[in-house]
PDB file of C-alpha atoms in Angstrom:
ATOM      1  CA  UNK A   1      -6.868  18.363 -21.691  1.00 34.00           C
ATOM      2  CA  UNK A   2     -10.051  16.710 -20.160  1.00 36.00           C
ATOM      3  CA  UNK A   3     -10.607  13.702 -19.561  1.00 40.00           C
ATOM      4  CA  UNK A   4     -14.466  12.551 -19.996  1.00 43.00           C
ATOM      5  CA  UNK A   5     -15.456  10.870 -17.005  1.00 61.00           C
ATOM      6  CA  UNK A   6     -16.690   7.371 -18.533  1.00 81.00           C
ATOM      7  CA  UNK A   7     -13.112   6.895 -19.072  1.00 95.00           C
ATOM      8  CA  UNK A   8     -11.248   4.102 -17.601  1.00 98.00           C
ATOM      9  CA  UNK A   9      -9.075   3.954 -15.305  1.00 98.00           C
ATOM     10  CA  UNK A  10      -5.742   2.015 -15.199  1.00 98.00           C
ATOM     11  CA  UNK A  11      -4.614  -0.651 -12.445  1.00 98.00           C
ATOM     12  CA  UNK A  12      -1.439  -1.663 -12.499  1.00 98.00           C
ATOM     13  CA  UNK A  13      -0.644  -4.940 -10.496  1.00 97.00           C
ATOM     14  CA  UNK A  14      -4.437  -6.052 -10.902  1.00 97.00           C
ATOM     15  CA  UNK A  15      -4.315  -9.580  -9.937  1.00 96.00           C
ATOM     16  CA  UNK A  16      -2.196  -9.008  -6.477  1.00 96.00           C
ATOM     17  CA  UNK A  17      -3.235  -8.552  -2.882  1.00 97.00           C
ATOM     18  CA  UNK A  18      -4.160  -4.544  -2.928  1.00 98.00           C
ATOM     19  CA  UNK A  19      -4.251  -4.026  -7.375  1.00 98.00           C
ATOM     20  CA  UNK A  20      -6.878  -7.032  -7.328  1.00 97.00           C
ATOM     21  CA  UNK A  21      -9.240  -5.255  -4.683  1.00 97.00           C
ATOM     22  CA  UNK A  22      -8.951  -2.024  -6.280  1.00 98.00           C
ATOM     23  CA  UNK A  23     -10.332  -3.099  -9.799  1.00 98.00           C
ATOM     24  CA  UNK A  24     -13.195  -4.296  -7.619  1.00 97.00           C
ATOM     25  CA  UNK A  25     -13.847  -1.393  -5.853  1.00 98.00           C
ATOM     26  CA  UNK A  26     -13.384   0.553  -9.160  1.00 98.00           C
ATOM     27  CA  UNK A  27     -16.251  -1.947 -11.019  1.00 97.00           C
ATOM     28  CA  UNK A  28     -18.264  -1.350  -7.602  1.00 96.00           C
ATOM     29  CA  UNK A  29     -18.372   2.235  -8.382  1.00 97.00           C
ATOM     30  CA  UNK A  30     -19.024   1.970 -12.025  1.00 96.00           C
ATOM     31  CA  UNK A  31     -15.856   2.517 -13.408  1.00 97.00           C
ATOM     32  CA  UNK A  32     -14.490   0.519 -16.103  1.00 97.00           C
ATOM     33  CA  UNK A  33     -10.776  -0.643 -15.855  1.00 98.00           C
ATOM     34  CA  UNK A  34      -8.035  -1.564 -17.784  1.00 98.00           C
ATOM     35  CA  UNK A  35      -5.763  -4.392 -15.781  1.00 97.00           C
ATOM     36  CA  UNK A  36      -2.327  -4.563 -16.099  1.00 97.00           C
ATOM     37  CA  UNK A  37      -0.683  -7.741 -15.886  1.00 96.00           C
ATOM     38  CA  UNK A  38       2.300  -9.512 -16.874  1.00 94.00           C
ATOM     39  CA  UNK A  39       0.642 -12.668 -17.489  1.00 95.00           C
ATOM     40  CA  UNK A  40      -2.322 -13.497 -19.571  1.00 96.00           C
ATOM     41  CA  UNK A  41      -5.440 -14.568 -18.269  1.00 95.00           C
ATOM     42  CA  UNK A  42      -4.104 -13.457 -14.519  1.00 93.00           C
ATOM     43  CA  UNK A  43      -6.726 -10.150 -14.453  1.00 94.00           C
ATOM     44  CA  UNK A  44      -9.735 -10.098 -12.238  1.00 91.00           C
ATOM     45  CA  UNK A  45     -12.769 -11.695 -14.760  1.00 92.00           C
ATOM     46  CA  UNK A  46     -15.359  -8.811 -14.046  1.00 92.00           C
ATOM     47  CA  UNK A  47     -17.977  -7.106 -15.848  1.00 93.00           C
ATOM     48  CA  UNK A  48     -15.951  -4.017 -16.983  1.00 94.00           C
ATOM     49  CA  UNK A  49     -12.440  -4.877 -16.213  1.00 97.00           C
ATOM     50  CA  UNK A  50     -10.007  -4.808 -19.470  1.00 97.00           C
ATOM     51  CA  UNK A  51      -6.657  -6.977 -19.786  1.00 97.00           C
ATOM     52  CA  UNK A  52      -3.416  -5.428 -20.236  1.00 98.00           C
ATOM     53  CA  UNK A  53      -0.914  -8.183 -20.553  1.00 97.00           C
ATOM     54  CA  UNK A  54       2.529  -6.072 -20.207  1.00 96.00           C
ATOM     55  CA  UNK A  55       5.210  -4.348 -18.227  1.00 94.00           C
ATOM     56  CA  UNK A  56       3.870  -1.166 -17.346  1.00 94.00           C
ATOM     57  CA  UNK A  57       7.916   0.405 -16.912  1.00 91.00           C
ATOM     58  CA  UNK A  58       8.290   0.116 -20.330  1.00 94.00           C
ATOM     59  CA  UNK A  59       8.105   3.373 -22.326  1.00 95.00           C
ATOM     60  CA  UNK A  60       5.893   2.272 -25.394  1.00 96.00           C
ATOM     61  CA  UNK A  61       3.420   0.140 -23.210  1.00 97.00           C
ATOM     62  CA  UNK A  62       2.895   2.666 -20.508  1.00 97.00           C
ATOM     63  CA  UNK A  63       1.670   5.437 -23.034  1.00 97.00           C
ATOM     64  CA  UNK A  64      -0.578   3.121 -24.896  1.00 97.00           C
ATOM     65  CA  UNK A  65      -1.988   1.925 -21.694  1.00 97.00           C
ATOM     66  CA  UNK A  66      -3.001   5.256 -20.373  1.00 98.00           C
ATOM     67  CA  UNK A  67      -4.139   7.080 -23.358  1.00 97.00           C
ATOM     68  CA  UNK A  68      -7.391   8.172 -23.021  1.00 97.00           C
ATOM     69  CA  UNK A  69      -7.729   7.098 -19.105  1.00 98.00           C
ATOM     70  CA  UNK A  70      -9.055   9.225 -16.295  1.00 98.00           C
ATOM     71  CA  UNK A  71      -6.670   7.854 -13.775  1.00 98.00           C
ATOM     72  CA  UNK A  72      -3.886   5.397 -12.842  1.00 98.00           C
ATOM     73  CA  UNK A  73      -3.776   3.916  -9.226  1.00 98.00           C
ATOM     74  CA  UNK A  74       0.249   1.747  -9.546  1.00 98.00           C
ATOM     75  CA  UNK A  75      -0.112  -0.820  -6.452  1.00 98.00           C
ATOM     76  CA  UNK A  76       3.076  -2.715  -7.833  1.00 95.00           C
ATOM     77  CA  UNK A  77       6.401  -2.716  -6.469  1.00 94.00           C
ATOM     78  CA  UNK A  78       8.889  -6.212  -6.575  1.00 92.00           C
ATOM     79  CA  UNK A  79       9.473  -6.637  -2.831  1.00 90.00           C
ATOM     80  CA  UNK A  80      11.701  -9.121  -1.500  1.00 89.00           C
ATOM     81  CA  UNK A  81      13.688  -8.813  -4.475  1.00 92.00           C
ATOM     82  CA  UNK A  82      17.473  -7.271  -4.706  1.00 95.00           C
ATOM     83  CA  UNK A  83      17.955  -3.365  -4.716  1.00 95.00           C
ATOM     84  CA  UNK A  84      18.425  -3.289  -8.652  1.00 96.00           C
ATOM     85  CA  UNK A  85      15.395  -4.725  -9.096  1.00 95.00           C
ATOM     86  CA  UNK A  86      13.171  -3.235  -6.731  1.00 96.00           C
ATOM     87  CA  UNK A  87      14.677   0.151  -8.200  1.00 96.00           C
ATOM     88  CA  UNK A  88      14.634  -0.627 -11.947  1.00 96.00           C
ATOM     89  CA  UNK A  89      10.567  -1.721 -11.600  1.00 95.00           C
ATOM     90  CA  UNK A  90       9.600   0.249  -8.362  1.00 96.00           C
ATOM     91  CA  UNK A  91      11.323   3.581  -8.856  1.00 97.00           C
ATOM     92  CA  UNK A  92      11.667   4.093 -12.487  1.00 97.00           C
ATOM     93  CA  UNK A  93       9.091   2.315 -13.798  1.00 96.00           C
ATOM     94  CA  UNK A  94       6.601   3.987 -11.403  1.00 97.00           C
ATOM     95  CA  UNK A  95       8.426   7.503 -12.631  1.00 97.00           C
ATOM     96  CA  UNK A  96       8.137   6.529 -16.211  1.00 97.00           C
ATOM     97  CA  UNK A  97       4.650   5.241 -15.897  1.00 98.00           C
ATOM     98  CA  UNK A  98       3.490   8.727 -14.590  1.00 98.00           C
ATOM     99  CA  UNK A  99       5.311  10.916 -16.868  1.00 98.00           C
ATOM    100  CA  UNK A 100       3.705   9.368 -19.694  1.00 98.00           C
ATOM    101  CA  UNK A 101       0.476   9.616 -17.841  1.00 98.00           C
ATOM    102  CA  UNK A 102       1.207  13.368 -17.145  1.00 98.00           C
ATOM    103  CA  UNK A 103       1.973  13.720 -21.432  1.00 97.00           C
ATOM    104  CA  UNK A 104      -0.849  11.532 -22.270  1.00 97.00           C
ATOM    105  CA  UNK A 105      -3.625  14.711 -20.162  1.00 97.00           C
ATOM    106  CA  UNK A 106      -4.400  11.614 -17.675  1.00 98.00           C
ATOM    107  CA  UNK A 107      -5.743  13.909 -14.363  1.00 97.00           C
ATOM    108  CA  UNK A 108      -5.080  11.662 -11.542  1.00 98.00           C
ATOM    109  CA  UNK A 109      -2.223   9.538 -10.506  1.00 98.00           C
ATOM    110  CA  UNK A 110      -2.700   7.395  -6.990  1.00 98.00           C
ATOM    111  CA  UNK A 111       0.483   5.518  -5.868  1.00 98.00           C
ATOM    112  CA  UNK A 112       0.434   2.984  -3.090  1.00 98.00           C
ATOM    113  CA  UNK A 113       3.921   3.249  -1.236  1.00 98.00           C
ATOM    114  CA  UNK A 114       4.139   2.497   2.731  1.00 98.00           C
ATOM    115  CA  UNK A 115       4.301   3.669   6.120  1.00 98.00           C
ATOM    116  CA  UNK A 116       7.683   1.709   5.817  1.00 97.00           C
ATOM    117  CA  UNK A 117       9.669   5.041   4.180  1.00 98.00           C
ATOM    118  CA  UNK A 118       8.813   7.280   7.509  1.00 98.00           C
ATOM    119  CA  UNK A 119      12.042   6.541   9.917  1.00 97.00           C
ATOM    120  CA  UNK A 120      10.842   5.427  13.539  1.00 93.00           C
ATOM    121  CA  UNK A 121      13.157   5.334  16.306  1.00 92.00           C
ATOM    122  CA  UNK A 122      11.953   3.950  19.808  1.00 95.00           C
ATOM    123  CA  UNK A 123       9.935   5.825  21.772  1.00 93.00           C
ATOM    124  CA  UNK A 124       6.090   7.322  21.872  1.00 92.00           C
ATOM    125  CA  UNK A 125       5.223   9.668  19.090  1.00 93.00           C
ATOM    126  CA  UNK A 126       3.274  10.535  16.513  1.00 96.00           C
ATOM    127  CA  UNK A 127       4.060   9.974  12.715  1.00 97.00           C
ATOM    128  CA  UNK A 128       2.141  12.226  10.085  1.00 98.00           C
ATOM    129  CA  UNK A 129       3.058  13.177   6.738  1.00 98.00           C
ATOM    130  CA  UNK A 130       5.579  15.527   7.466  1.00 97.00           C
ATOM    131  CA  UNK A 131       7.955  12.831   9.603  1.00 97.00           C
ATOM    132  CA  UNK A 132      11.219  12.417   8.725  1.00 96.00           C
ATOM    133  CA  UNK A 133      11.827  10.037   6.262  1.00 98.00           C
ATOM    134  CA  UNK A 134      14.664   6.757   5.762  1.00 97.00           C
ATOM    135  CA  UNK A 135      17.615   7.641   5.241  1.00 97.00           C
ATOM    136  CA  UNK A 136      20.002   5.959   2.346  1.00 97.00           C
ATOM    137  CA  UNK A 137      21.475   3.418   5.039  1.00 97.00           C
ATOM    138  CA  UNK A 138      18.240   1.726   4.849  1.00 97.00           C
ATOM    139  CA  UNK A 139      16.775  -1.671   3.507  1.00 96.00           C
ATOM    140  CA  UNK A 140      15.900  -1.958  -0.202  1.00 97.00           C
ATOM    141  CA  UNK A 141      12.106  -2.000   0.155  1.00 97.00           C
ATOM    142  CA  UNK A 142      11.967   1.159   2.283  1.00 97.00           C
ATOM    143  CA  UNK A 143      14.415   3.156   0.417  1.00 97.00           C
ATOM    144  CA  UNK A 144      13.063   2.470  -2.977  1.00 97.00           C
ATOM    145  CA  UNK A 145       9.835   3.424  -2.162  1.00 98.00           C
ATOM    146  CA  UNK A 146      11.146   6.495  -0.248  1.00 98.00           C
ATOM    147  CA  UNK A 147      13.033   7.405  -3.966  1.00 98.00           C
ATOM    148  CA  UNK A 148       9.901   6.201  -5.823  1.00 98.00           C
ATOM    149  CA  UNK A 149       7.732   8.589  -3.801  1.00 98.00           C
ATOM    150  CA  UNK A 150      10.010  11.291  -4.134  1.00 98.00           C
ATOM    151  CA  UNK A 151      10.503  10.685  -8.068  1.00 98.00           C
ATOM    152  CA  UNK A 152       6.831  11.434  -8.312  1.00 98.00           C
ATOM    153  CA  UNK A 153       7.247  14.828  -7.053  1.00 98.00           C
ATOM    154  CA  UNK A 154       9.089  16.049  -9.506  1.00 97.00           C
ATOM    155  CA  UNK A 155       7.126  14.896 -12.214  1.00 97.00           C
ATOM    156  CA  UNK A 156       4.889  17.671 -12.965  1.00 95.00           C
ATOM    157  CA  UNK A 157       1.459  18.300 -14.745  1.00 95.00           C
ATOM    158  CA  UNK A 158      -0.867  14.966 -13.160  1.00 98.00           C
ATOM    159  CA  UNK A 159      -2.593  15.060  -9.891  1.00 98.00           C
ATOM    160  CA  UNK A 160      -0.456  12.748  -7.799  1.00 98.00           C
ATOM    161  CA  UNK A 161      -1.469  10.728  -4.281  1.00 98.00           C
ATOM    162  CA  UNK A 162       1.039   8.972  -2.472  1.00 98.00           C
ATOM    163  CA  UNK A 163      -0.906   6.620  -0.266  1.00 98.00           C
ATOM    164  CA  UNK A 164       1.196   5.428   2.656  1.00 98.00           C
ATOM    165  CA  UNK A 165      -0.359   2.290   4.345  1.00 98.00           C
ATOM    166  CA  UNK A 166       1.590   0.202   7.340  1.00 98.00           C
ATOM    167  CA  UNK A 167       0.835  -3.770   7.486  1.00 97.00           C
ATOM    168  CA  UNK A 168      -2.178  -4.232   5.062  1.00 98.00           C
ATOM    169  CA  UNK A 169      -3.962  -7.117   6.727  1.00 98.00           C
ATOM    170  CA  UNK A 170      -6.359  -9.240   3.768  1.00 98.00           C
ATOM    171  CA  UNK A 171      -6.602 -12.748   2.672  1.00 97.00           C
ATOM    172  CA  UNK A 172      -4.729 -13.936  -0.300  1.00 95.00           C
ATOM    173  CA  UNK A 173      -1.922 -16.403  -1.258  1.00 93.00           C
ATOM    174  CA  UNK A 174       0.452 -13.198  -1.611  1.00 93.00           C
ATOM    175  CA  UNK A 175      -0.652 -11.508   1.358  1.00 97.00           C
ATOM    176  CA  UNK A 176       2.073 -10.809   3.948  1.00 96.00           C
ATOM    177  CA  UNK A 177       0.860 -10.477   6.660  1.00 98.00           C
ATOM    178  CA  UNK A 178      -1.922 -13.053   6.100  1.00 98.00           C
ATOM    179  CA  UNK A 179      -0.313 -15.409   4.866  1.00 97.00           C
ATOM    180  CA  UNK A 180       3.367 -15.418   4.219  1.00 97.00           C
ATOM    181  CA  UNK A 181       4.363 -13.921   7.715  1.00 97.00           C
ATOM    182  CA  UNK A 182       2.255 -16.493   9.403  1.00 98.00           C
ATOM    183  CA  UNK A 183       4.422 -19.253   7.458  1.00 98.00           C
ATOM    184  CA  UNK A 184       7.568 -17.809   8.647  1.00 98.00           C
ATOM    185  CA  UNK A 185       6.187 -17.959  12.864  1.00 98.00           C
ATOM    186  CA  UNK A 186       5.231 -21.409  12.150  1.00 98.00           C
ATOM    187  CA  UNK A 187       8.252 -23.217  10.998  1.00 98.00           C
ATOM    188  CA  UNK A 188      10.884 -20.262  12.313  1.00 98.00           C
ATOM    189  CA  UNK A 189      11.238 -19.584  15.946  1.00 97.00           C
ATOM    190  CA  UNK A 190      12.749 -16.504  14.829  1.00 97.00           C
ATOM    191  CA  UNK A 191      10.012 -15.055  13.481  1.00 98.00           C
ATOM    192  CA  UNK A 192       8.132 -15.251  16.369  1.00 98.00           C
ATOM    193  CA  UNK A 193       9.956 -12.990  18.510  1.00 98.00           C
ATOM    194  CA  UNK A 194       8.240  -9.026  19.043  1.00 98.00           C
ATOM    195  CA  UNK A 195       8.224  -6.915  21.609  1.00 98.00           C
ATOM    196  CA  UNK A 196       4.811  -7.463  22.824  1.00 98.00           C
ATOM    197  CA  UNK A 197       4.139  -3.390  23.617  1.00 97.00           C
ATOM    198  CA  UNK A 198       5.350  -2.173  19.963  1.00 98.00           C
ATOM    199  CA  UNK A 199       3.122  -0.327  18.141  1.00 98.00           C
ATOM    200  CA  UNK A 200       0.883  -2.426  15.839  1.00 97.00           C
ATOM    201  CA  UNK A 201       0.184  -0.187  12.718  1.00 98.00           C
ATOM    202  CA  UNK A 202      -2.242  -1.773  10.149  1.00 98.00           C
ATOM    203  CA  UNK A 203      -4.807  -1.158   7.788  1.00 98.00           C
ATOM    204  CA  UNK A 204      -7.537  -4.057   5.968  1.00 98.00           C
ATOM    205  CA  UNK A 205      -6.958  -3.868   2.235  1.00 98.00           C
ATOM    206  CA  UNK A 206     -10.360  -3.251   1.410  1.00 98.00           C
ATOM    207  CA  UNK A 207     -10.274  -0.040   3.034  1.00 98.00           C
ATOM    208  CA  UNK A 208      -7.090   0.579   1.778  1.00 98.00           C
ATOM    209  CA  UNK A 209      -8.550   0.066  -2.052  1.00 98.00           C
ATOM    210  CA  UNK A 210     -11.483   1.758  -1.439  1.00 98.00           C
ATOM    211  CA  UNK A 211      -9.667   4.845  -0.343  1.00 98.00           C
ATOM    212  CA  UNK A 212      -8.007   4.549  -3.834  1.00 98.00           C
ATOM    213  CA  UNK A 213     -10.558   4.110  -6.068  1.00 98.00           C
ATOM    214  CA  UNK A 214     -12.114   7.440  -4.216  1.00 98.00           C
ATOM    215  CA  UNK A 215      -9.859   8.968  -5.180  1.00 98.00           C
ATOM    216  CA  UNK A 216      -8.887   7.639  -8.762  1.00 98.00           C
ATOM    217  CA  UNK A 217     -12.586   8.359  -9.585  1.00 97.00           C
ATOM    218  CA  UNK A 218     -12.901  11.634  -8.055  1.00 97.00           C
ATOM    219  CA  UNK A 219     -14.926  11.051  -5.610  1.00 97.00           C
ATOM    220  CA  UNK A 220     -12.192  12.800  -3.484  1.00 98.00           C
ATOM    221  CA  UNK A 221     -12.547  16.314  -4.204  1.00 96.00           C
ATOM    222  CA  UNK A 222      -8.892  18.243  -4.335  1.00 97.00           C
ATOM    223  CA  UNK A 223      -8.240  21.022  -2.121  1.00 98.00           C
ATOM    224  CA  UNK A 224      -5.345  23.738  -2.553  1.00 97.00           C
ATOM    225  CA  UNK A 225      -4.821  23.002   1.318  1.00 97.00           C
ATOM    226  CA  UNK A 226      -3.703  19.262   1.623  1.00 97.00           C
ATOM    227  CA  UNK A 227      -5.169  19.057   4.851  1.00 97.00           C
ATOM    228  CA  UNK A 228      -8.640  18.852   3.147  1.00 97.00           C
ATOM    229  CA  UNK A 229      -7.989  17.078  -0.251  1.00 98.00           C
ATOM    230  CA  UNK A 230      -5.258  16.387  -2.780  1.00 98.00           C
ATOM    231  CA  UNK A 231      -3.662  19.553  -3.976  1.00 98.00           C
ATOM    232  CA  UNK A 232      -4.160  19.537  -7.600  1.00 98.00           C
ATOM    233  CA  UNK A 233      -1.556  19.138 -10.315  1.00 97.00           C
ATOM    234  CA  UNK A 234       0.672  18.769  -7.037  1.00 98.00           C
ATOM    235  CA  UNK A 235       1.901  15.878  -5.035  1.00 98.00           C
ATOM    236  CA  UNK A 236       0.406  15.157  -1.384  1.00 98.00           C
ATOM    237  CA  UNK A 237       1.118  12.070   0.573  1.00 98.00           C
ATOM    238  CA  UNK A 238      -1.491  10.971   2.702  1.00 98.00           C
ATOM    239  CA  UNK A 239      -1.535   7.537   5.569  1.00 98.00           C
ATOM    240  CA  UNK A 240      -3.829   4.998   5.538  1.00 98.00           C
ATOM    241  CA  UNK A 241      -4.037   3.698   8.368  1.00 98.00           C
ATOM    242  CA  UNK A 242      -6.615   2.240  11.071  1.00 98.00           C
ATOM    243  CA  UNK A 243      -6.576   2.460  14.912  1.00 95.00           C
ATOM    244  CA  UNK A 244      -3.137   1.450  16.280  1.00 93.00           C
ATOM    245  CA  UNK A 245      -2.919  -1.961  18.484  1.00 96.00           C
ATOM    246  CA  UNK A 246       0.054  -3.774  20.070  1.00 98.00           C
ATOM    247  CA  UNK A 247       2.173  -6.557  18.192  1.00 98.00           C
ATOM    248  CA  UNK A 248       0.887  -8.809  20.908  1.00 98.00           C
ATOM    249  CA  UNK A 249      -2.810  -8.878  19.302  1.00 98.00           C
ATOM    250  CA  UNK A 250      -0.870  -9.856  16.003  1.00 98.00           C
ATOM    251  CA  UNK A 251       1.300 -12.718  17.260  1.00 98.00           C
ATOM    252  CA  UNK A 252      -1.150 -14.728  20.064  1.00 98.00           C
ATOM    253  CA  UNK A 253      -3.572 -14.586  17.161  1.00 98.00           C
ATOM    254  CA  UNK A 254      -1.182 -16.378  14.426  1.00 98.00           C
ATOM    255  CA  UNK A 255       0.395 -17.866  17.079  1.00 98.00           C
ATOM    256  CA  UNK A 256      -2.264 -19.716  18.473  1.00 98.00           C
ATOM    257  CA  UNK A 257      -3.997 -20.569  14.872  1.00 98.00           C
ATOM    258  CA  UNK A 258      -0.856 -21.937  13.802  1.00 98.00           C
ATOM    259  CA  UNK A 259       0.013 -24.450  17.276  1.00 97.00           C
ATOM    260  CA  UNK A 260       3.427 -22.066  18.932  1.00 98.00           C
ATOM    261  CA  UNK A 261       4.110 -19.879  21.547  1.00 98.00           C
ATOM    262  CA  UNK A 262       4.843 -16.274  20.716  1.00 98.00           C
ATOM    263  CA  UNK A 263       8.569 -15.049  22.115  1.00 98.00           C
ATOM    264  CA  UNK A 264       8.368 -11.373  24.034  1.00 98.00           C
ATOM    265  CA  UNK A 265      11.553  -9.788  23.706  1.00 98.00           C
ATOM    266  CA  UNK A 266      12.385  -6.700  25.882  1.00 97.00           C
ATOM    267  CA  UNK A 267      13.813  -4.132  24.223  1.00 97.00           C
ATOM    268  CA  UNK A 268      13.531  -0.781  23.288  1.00 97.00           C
ATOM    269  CA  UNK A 269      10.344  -0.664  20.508  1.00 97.00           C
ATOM    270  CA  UNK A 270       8.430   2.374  18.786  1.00 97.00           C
ATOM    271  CA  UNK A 271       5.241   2.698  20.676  1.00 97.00           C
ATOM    272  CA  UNK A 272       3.429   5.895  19.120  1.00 97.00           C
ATOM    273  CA  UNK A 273       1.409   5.356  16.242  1.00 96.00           C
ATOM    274  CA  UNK A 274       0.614   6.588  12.489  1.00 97.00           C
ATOM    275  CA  UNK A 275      -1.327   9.308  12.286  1.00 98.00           C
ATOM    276  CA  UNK A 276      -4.228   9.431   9.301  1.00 98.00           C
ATOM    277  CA  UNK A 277      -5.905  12.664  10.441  1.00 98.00           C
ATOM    278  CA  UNK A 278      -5.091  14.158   6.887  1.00 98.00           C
ATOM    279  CA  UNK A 279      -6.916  10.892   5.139  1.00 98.00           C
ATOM    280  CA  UNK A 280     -10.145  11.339   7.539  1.00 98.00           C
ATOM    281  CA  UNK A 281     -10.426  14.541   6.859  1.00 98.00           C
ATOM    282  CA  UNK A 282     -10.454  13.547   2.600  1.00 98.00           C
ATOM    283  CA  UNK A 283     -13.439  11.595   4.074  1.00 98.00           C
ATOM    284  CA  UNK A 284     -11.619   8.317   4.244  1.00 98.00           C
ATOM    285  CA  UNK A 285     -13.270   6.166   7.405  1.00 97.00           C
ATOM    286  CA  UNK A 286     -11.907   2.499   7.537  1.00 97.00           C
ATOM    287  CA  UNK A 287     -15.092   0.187   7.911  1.00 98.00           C
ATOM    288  CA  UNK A 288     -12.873  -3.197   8.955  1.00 98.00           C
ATOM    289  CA  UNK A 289     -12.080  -3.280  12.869  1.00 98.00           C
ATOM    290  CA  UNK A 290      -9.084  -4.842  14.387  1.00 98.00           C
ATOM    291  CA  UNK A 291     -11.107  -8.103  15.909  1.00 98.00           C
ATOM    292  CA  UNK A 292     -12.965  -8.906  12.232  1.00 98.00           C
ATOM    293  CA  UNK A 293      -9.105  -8.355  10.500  1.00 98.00           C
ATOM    294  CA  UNK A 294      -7.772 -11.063  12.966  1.00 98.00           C
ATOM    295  CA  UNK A 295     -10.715 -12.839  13.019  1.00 98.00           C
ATOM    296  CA  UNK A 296     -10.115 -13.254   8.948  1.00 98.00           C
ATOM    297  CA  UNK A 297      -6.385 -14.140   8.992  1.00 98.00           C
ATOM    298  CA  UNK A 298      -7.185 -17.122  11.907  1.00 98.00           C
ATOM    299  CA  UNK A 299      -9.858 -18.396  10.228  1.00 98.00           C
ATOM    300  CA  UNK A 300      -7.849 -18.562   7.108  1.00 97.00           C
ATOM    301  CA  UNK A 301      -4.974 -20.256   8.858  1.00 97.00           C
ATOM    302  CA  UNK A 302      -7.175 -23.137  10.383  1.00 94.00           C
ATOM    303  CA  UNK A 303      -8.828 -23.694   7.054  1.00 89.00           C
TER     304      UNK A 303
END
């Protein structure tokens, strides 16, 4: 089944950090989009953009949400909450939301996981795509997102892209690393201890959402090698990720828009970095720099 290319495409988490930027680089690129939400009245109000008000793991929604569309791009996952949760809404809701996408002829599924599900150890070296991953001893939010990715590739008959970002850097009252992390060094001294050498791996949300509405349109062409594109009706993972930096940048920046003193530690840290060769070669080229991300998340401390 084809699907004709004015369709829409679906957005699940549309009025958080990375699902809110994606509708508008979807809009920006002409596509029109239905919004999932839980809430009505919480979807981006743009020219184009449709409101979904339901919970995209359930069965009945999910298929009458995606009938007809081109493409889904699922940004949600319930982090910070308990395991059952994050594996009830993360894993098999994002499973159940693609199977019925892969019954309903839908072409193209993008998921946004994280850089989170690769293991690092200390030490200098590279992570790509084929890196070992966490293993079941690890934190919720990593391991359900290592068993959400991995319940997507055994779903069959859908394009599907795993997008693996580190810290996403971007304003917004949900942000983490813009806002809620920030909280946490001001009124924790905990929180404001790194190891000032450890790798900093980030990426701006807007390039991160551009990236995915490439490829939910697309505008990414697939490629039976998935060194050059997503492998169609397969599953390829691919990181998003910008130039690596050094936690220091991170915490003098927050540290000094919010009035404390960063703590070093020293101890061992992982100091290689995240490689996104495979997402440069799709074409992906991040346009935000290091200096204009922390510029952003000063300015919007001081404000």
């Amino acid at each position: 089944m084809t699907t004709p290319s004015s369709a829409p495409i679906v957005v699940t988490g549309a009025n958080g950090l990375v699902g809110s930027r994606v509708v508008a680089a979807l809009v920006e690129r002409g596509a029109t989009v239905r919004a999932v939400v839980r809430r009505a009245g919480a979807a981006p109000e743009r020219v184009g953009v449709e409101e979904w008000v339901g919970e995209f793991d359930e069965p009945a929604f999910a298929a009458s949400v995606v009938e007809g569309a081109a493409a889904v791009v699922s940004t949600v996952h319930p982090m910070g909450s308990d395991l059952e949760t994050q594996r009830r809404i993360g894993v098999e809701g994002t499973a159940t939301l693609a199977r019925v996408a892969a019954d309903a002829g839908v072409e193209r599924f993008v998921h946004v996981s994280t850089a989170a599900v690769y293991d690092r150890e200390p030490g200098d070296f590279v992570v790509d795509e084929s890196a070992p991953l966490v293993p079941d001893t690890a934190a919720a939010y990593p391991l359900t997102k290592r068993d959400a990715d991995a319940a997507l590739a055994g779903i069959e008959g859908i394009t599907r892209v795993v997008l693996r970002p580190p810290q996403v850097f971007g304003a917004g009252e949900t942000s983490t690393w813009n806002t809620k992390r920030p909280a946490a060094i001001r009124s924790d001294e905990r929180a404001r201890h790194t190891v000032p050498e450890a790798t900093l791996s980030w990426v701006h949300v807007d390039d991160l959402a551009a990236f995915a509405a490439d490829l939910a349109t697309g505008a990414v062409a697939t490629a039976d090698d998935p060194q050059a594109g997503p492998v169609p009706g397969g599953f390829t993972a691919v990181n998003v990720a910008a130039e690596p930096a050094q936690q220091r940048e991170y915490f003098e920046t927050v540290a000094r828009a919010v009035g404390v003193e960063p703590v070093w530690d020293d101890r061992p840290a992982w100091t290689g970095h995240i490689s996104a060769e495979r997402a440069r070669a799709w074409g992906w080229h991040p346009a935000i720099g290091l200096p204009t991300a922390l510029a952003e998340i000063e300015a919007g401390l001081r404000a």
